[in-house]
Coordinates of C-alpha atoms in Angstrom, one line a residue:
Chain A
X134 CA -8.5 6.4 19.5
X135 CA -6.8 3.4 21.2
X136 CA -3.6 4.1 23.0
X137 CA -1.0 2.6 20.8
X138 CA 2.2 1.0 21.9
X139 CA 4.5 3.3 19.9
X140 CA 3.2 6.3 21.9
X141 CA 4.9 5.0 24.9
X142 CA 8.1 4.0 23.2
X143 CA 11.4 5.8 23.5
X144 CA 12.6 7.8 20.4
X145 CA 15.2 5.2 19.6
X146 CA 13.3 2.1 20.5
X147 CA 13.7 -0.7 17.9
X148 CA 11.4 -3.6 17.3
X149 CA 12.4 -7.3 17.0
X150 CA 13.2 -6.7 13.4
X151 CA 15.8 -4.0 14.3
X152 CA 13.6 -1.2 12.9
X153 CA 13.3 2.1 14.7
X154 CA 9.8 2.5 16.2
X155 CA 8.2 5.8 15.3
X156 CA 6.4 7.6 18.1
X157 CA 2.7 8.3 17.8
X158 CA 3.4 12.0 17.1
X159 CA 6.0 11.2 14.5
X160 CA 3.4 8.9 12.8
X161 CA 0.8 11.6 12.7
X162 CA 3.3 14.2 11.4
X163 CA 4.3 11.9 8.6
X164 CA 0.7 11.2 7.7
X165 CA 0.0 14.9 7.6
X166 CA 3.0 15.7 5.4
X167 CA 2.7 12.9 2.9
X168 CA 1.1 14.0 -0.4
X169 CA -0.1 10.5 -1.1
X170 CA -1.2 7.5 0.9
X171 CA -2.6 4.1 0.1
X172 CA -5.6 2.3 1.4
X173 CA -6.1 -1.4 1.4
X174 CA -9.3 -3.4 2.2
X175 CA -10.8 -6.7 1.4
X176 CA -13.6 -6.9 -1.2
X177 CA -15.2 -10.2 -2.2
X178 CA -12.2 -12.2 -1.1
X179 CA -9.7 -10.0 -2.8
X180 CA -7.4 -7.5 -1.2
X181 CA -7.3 -4.2 -3.0
X182 CA -4.5 -1.5 -2.6
X183 CA -5.1 1.9 -4.1
X184 CA -3.3 5.2 -3.8
X185 CA -5.3 8.2 -2.5
X186 CA -4.7 11.9 -1.8
X187 CA -5.7 12.2 1.8
X188 CA -6.5 15.0 4.2
X189 CA -6.3 14.9 8.0
X190 CA -9.6 15.8 9.5
X191 CA -9.3 16.0 13.3
X192 CA -8.6 12.5 14.5
X193 CA -9.6 11.0 11.1
X194 CA -8.0 10.6 7.7
X195 CA -10.3 11.3 4.7
X196 CA -10.0 11.0 1.0
X197 CA -12.2 11.3 -2.1
X198 CA -12.8 8.2 -4.2
X199 CA -15.3 6.7 -6.6
X200 CA -15.3 3.3 -4.9
X201 CA -18.0 4.1 -2.4
X202 CA -19.8 0.8 -2.8
X203 CA -16.7 -1.3 -2.4
X204 CA -15.6 0.7 0.6
X205 CA -19.1 0.5 2.1
X206 CA -19.0 -3.2 1.9
X207 CA -15.5 -3.2 3.4
X208 CA -16.7 -1.0 6.3
X209 CA -19.6 -3.3 7.0
X210 CA -17.5 -6.5 6.9
X211 CA -14.1 -5.6 8.2
X212 CA -11.4 -3.1 8.6
X213 CA -9.4 -0.9 6.4
X214 CA -5.7 0.0 6.4
X215 CA -4.1 3.3 5.3
X216 CA -0.4 3.6 4.8
X217 CA 2.2 6.3 3.9
X218 CA 5.9 5.7 3.4
X219 CA 9.0 7.3 2.1
X220 CA 12.4 6.0 1.0
X221 CA 15.9 7.0 -0.1
X222 CA 17.2 4.6 -2.7
X223 CA 20.8 5.7 -2.3
X224 CA 21.1 5.2 1.4
X225 CA 18.6 2.3 1.3
X226 CA 16.6 3.8 4.1
X227 CA 12.9 4.2 4.5
X228 CA 10.0 4.5 6.8
X229 CA 6.3 3.6 6.9
X230 CA 3.3 4.4 8.9
X231 CA 0.3 2.1 9.1
X232 CA -3.1 3.3 10.3
X233 CA -5.8 0.6 10.8
X234 CA -9.4 1.4 11.4
X235 CA -12.9 1.4 10.0
X236 CA -14.0 3.3 7.0
X237 CA -17.3 5.2 6.6
X238 CA -18.8 7.2 3.8
X239 CA -19.4 10.8 4.6
X240 CA -23.0 11.7 3.9
X241 CA -23.5 15.0 5.9
X242 CA -23.3 18.1 3.7
X243 CA -21.5 20.1 6.5
X244 CA -18.9 17.4 6.7
X245 CA -18.4 17.2 3.0
X246 CA -18.1 21.0 2.8
X247 CA -15.5 21.0 5.6
X248 CA -13.5 18.3 3.8
X249 CA -13.7 20.2 0.5
X250 CA -12.3 23.2 2.3
X251 CA -9.4 21.2 3.7
X252 CA -8.4 21.7 0.2
X253 CA -6.1 19.0 -1.1
X254 CA -8.4 17.7 -3.8
X255 CA -7.7 14.4 -5.5
X256 CA -5.1 14.4 -8.3
X257 CA -7.4 12.1 -10.3
X258 CA -9.8 13.6 -12.8
X259 CA -13.1 14.8 -11.3
X260 CA -15.8 12.4 -12.2
X261 CA -19.3 11.8 -11.0
X262 CA -20.1 9.6 -8.0
X263 CA -17.1 10.8 -5.9
X264 CA -17.5 10.1 -2.2
X265 CA -15.6 11.3 0.8
X266 CA -14.5 8.4 2.9
X267 CA -13.4 8.8 6.5
X268 CA -11.1 6.4 8.3
X269 CA -11.3 6.4 12.1
X270 CA -7.9 5.2 13.3
X271 CA -7.9 2.4 16.0
X272 CA -4.2 1.7 15.6
X273 CA -1.3 3.9 14.4
X274 CA 2.2 2.4 14.1
X275 CA 5.3 3.4 12.3
X276 CA 8.8 2.0 11.6
X277 CA 12.0 3.4 10.1
X278 CA 15.1 1.8 8.7
X279 CA 17.9 4.0 9.9
X280 CA 20.8 2.5 7.9
X281 CA 21.4 0.1 5.0
X282 CA 21.5 -3.6 5.6
X283 CA 25.2 -4.7 6.0
X284 CA 25.2 -6.6 2.7
Chain B
X1017 CA -1.4 -16.2 -15.1
X1018 CA -4.8 -15.1 -16.1
X1019 CA -5.3 -13.0 -19.1
X1020 CA -6.0 -9.5 -17.7
X1021 CA -8.2 -6.9 -19.3
X1022 CA -5.4 -4.3 -19.4
X1023 CA -3.5 -6.5 -21.8
X1024 CA -6.1 -6.0 -24.4
X1025 CA -6.5 -2.3 -23.9
X1026 CA -5.3 0.4 -26.2
X1027 CA -2.3 2.4 -25.0
X1028 CA -4.4 5.4 -24.3
X1029 CA -7.5 3.7 -23.0
X1030 CA -9.0 5.3 -20.0
X1031 CA -11.3 3.8 -17.4
X1032 CA -14.5 5.2 -16.0
X1033 CA -12.6 7.3 -13.6
X1034 CA -10.7 9.0 -16.5
X1035 CA -7.4 7.3 -15.7
X1036 CA -5.1 5.9 -18.3
X1037 CA -5.2 2.1 -18.3
X1038 CA -1.6 0.7 -18.3
X1039 CA -1.0 -2.3 -20.5
X1040 CA 0.0 -5.6 -19.0
X1041 CA 3.6 -5.1 -20.3
X1042 CA 3.8 -1.6 -18.8
X1043 CA 2.6 -2.9 -15.5
X1044 CA 5.3 -5.6 -15.4
X1045 CA 8.0 -3.0 -16.4
X1046 CA 7.0 -0.8 -13.5
X1047 CA 7.0 -3.6 -11.0
X1048 CA 10.5 -4.6 -12.2
X1049 CA 11.8 -1.0 -12.0
X1050 CA 10.3 0.0 -8.6
X1051 CA 12.8 -0.3 -5.8
X1052 CA 10.1 -0.8 -3.3
X1053 CA 6.6 -2.2 -3.3
X1054 CA 3.9 -2.8 -0.7
X1055 CA 2.0 -5.9 0.2
X1056 CA -1.4 -6.0 1.9
X1057 CA -3.2 -9.0 3.4
X1058 CA -5.9 -9.7 5.9
X1059 CA -4.8 -11.2 9.2
X1060 CA -7.2 -11.9 12.0
X1061 CA -9.7 -9.4 10.8
X1062 CA -7.2 -6.6 10.3
X1063 CA -5.8 -5.5 7.0
X1064 CA -2.0 -5.0 7.1
X1065 CA 0.0 -2.9 4.5
X1066 CA 3.8 -3.2 4.7
X1067 CA 6.6 -2.0 2.4
X1068 CA 8.9 -4.6 0.9
X1069 CA 11.9 -4.8 -1.4
X1070 CA 10.8 -7.1 -4.1
X1071 CA 12.4 -9.1 -6.9
X1072 CA 10.8 -10.5 -10.0
X1073 CA 11.3 -14.2 -10.3
X1074 CA 9.9 -15.5 -13.6
X1075 CA 6.1 -14.9 -13.4
X1076 CA 6.2 -14.3 -9.6
X1077 CA 7.1 -11.5 -7.3
X1078 CA 9.2 -12.4 -4.2
X1079 CA 10.4 -10.6 -1.1
X1080 CA 12.1 -11.4 2.2
X1081 CA 10.2 -10.8 5.4
X1082 CA 10.0 -11.9 9.0
X1083 CA 6.2 -12.3 8.9
X1084 CA 6.2 -15.9 7.7
X1085 CA 3.5 -17.0 10.0
X1086 CA 1.1 -14.1 9.3
X1087 CA 1.5 -14.5 5.6
X1088 CA 1.1 -18.3 5.8
X1089 CA -2.3 -17.7 7.4
X1090 CA -3.1 -15.2 4.8
X1091 CA -2.1 -17.6 2.0
X1092 CA -4.3 -20.3 3.6
X1093 CA -7.3 -18.1 4.1
X1094 CA -7.3 -15.6 1.3
X1095 CA -5.4 -13.6 -1.2
X1096 CA -2.7 -11.0 -1.1
X1097 CA -2.1 -7.8 -2.9
X1098 CA 1.1 -6.2 -4.0
X1099 CA 1.4 -2.6 -5.2
X1100 CA 4.0 -0.3 -6.7
X1101 CA 3.3 3.4 -7.4
X1102 CA 5.1 6.6 -8.3
X1103 CA 4.1 10.2 -8.4
X1104 CA 5.2 13.7 -9.2
X1105 CA 3.9 16.3 -6.6
X1106 CA 4.5 19.3 -8.9
X1107 CA 2.5 18.1 -11.8
X1108 CA 0.1 16.1 -9.6
X1109 CA 0.5 13.1 -11.7
X1110 CA 1.0 9.5 -10.6
X1111 CA 0.5 5.9 -11.4
X1112 CA 0.0 2.6 -9.6
X1113 CA 0.1 -1.1 -10.4
X1114 CA -1.9 -3.6 -8.4
X1115 CA -1.0 -7.3 -8.5
X1116 CA -3.4 -9.7 -6.8
X1117 CA -2.6 -13.3 -6.1
X1118 CA -1.8 -15.9 -3.5
X1119 CA 1.3 -15.9 -1.3
X1120 CA 3.4 -18.9 -0.5
X1121 CA 6.5 -19.3 1.7
X1122 CA 9.5 -20.6 -0.2
X1123 CA 10.9 -23.7 1.4
X1124 CA 13.1 -25.3 -1.2
X1125 CA 16.8 -24.5 -0.8
X1126 CA 17.3 -24.2 -4.6
X1127 CA 14.5 -21.6 -4.8
X1128 CA 15.9 -19.7 -1.9
X1129 CA 19.4 -19.7 -3.4
X1130 CA 18.0 -18.4 -6.7
X1131 CA 16.1 -15.7 -5.0
X1132 CA 19.2 -14.7 -2.9
X1133 CA 21.1 -14.5 -6.2
X1134 CA 18.5 -12.2 -7.7
X1135 CA 20.3 -9.9 -5.4
X1136 CA 18.2 -7.1 -4.2
X1137 CA 18.3 -7.8 -0.5
X1138 CA 15.9 -6.2 1.9
X1139 CA 16.9 -2.8 3.1
X1140 CA 15.8 -3.8 6.6
X1141 CA 18.4 -5.1 9.0
X1142 CA 19.1 -8.8 8.6
X1143 CA 17.5 -10.7 11.5
X1144 CA 16.7 -14.3 12.2
X1145 CA 13.6 -16.0 10.9
X1146 CA 13.6 -14.3 7.5
X1147 CA 11.5 -16.0 4.9
X1148 CA 11.2 -15.6 1.1
X1149 CA 7.6 -15.2 0.1
X1150 CA 6.4 -15.7 -3.4
X1151 CA 3.3 -14.1 -4.9
X1152 CA 1.8 -15.8 -7.9
X1153 CA -0.1 -13.1 -9.8
X1154 CA -3.7 -13.9 -10.8
X1155 CA -4.5 -10.3 -11.8
X1156 CA -2.2 -7.4 -12.9
X1157 CA -3.8 -4.0 -13.4
X1158 CA -2.4 -0.5 -13.6
X1159 CA -3.6 3.1 -13.9
X1160 CA -2.0 6.4 -14.5
X1161 CA -3.1 10.0 -13.9
X1162 CA -1.9 11.9 -17.0
X1163 CA -2.6 15.5 -15.9
X1164 CA -3.7 17.4 -12.9
X1165 CA -7.3 17.7 -11.9
X1166 CA -8.8 20.9 -13.2
X1167 CA -9.2 22.5 -9.8

């Protein structure tokens, strides 16, 4: 995995937008804790965003889905993004972590079994043609809004 | 806006993944009610997902951001996606609405003033070089998980 800039940042570093920069470890913690993430990828000129129940598998993020063919095309032609976020409407605070990398379908039975054992199955109904997809992160960045905007 | 298939669906229609198909009106209601959405677009070969505080402006969705230049490139070269979702961890249920369209920067003062008056400002700190971006929807689709997966 590429060294990412947030890894070298101080805890209270802010970016040019005035947002707190999350450290690499904070980003990974939030990915691991989030019950739900979202993936986005380009497919035939359209950008698609879909929620997924993910698991952390070593350095990778994995999820089950039926869109094997779409994601295979995405993996061949470009990159994929994975995001988790959280917010508090009352305090108008929130955070997000963006993971960018390439997606591959998981074909090996041993890998599929290990992912099945990681346990958090998809909330969506079980249907045929479900695939495990693994995202290998090349960039991991996170931002947090610490307080409400003055207005 | 294009007529979308979900508009003609029955309330309890399900897709091939066993998910309830939200009607067009249900999709718009959920977009309007959500305090936070996410946009995704392709930029220089990468897919970016970022949370935004959005407003509904007639048939369009608008939000303030500092990434004018990135989004302008995205608008020139491809399409953008906007997503809102919600979930309940206990019941393992959730829903999501995906809006696909093209993004344009809002230059006209009258338009910017109207968007400012729509009132929900960004939670992020106010910084210079904030732009209003408008997404003109070409496709609006939504899905809901009504009950937990059997396992």
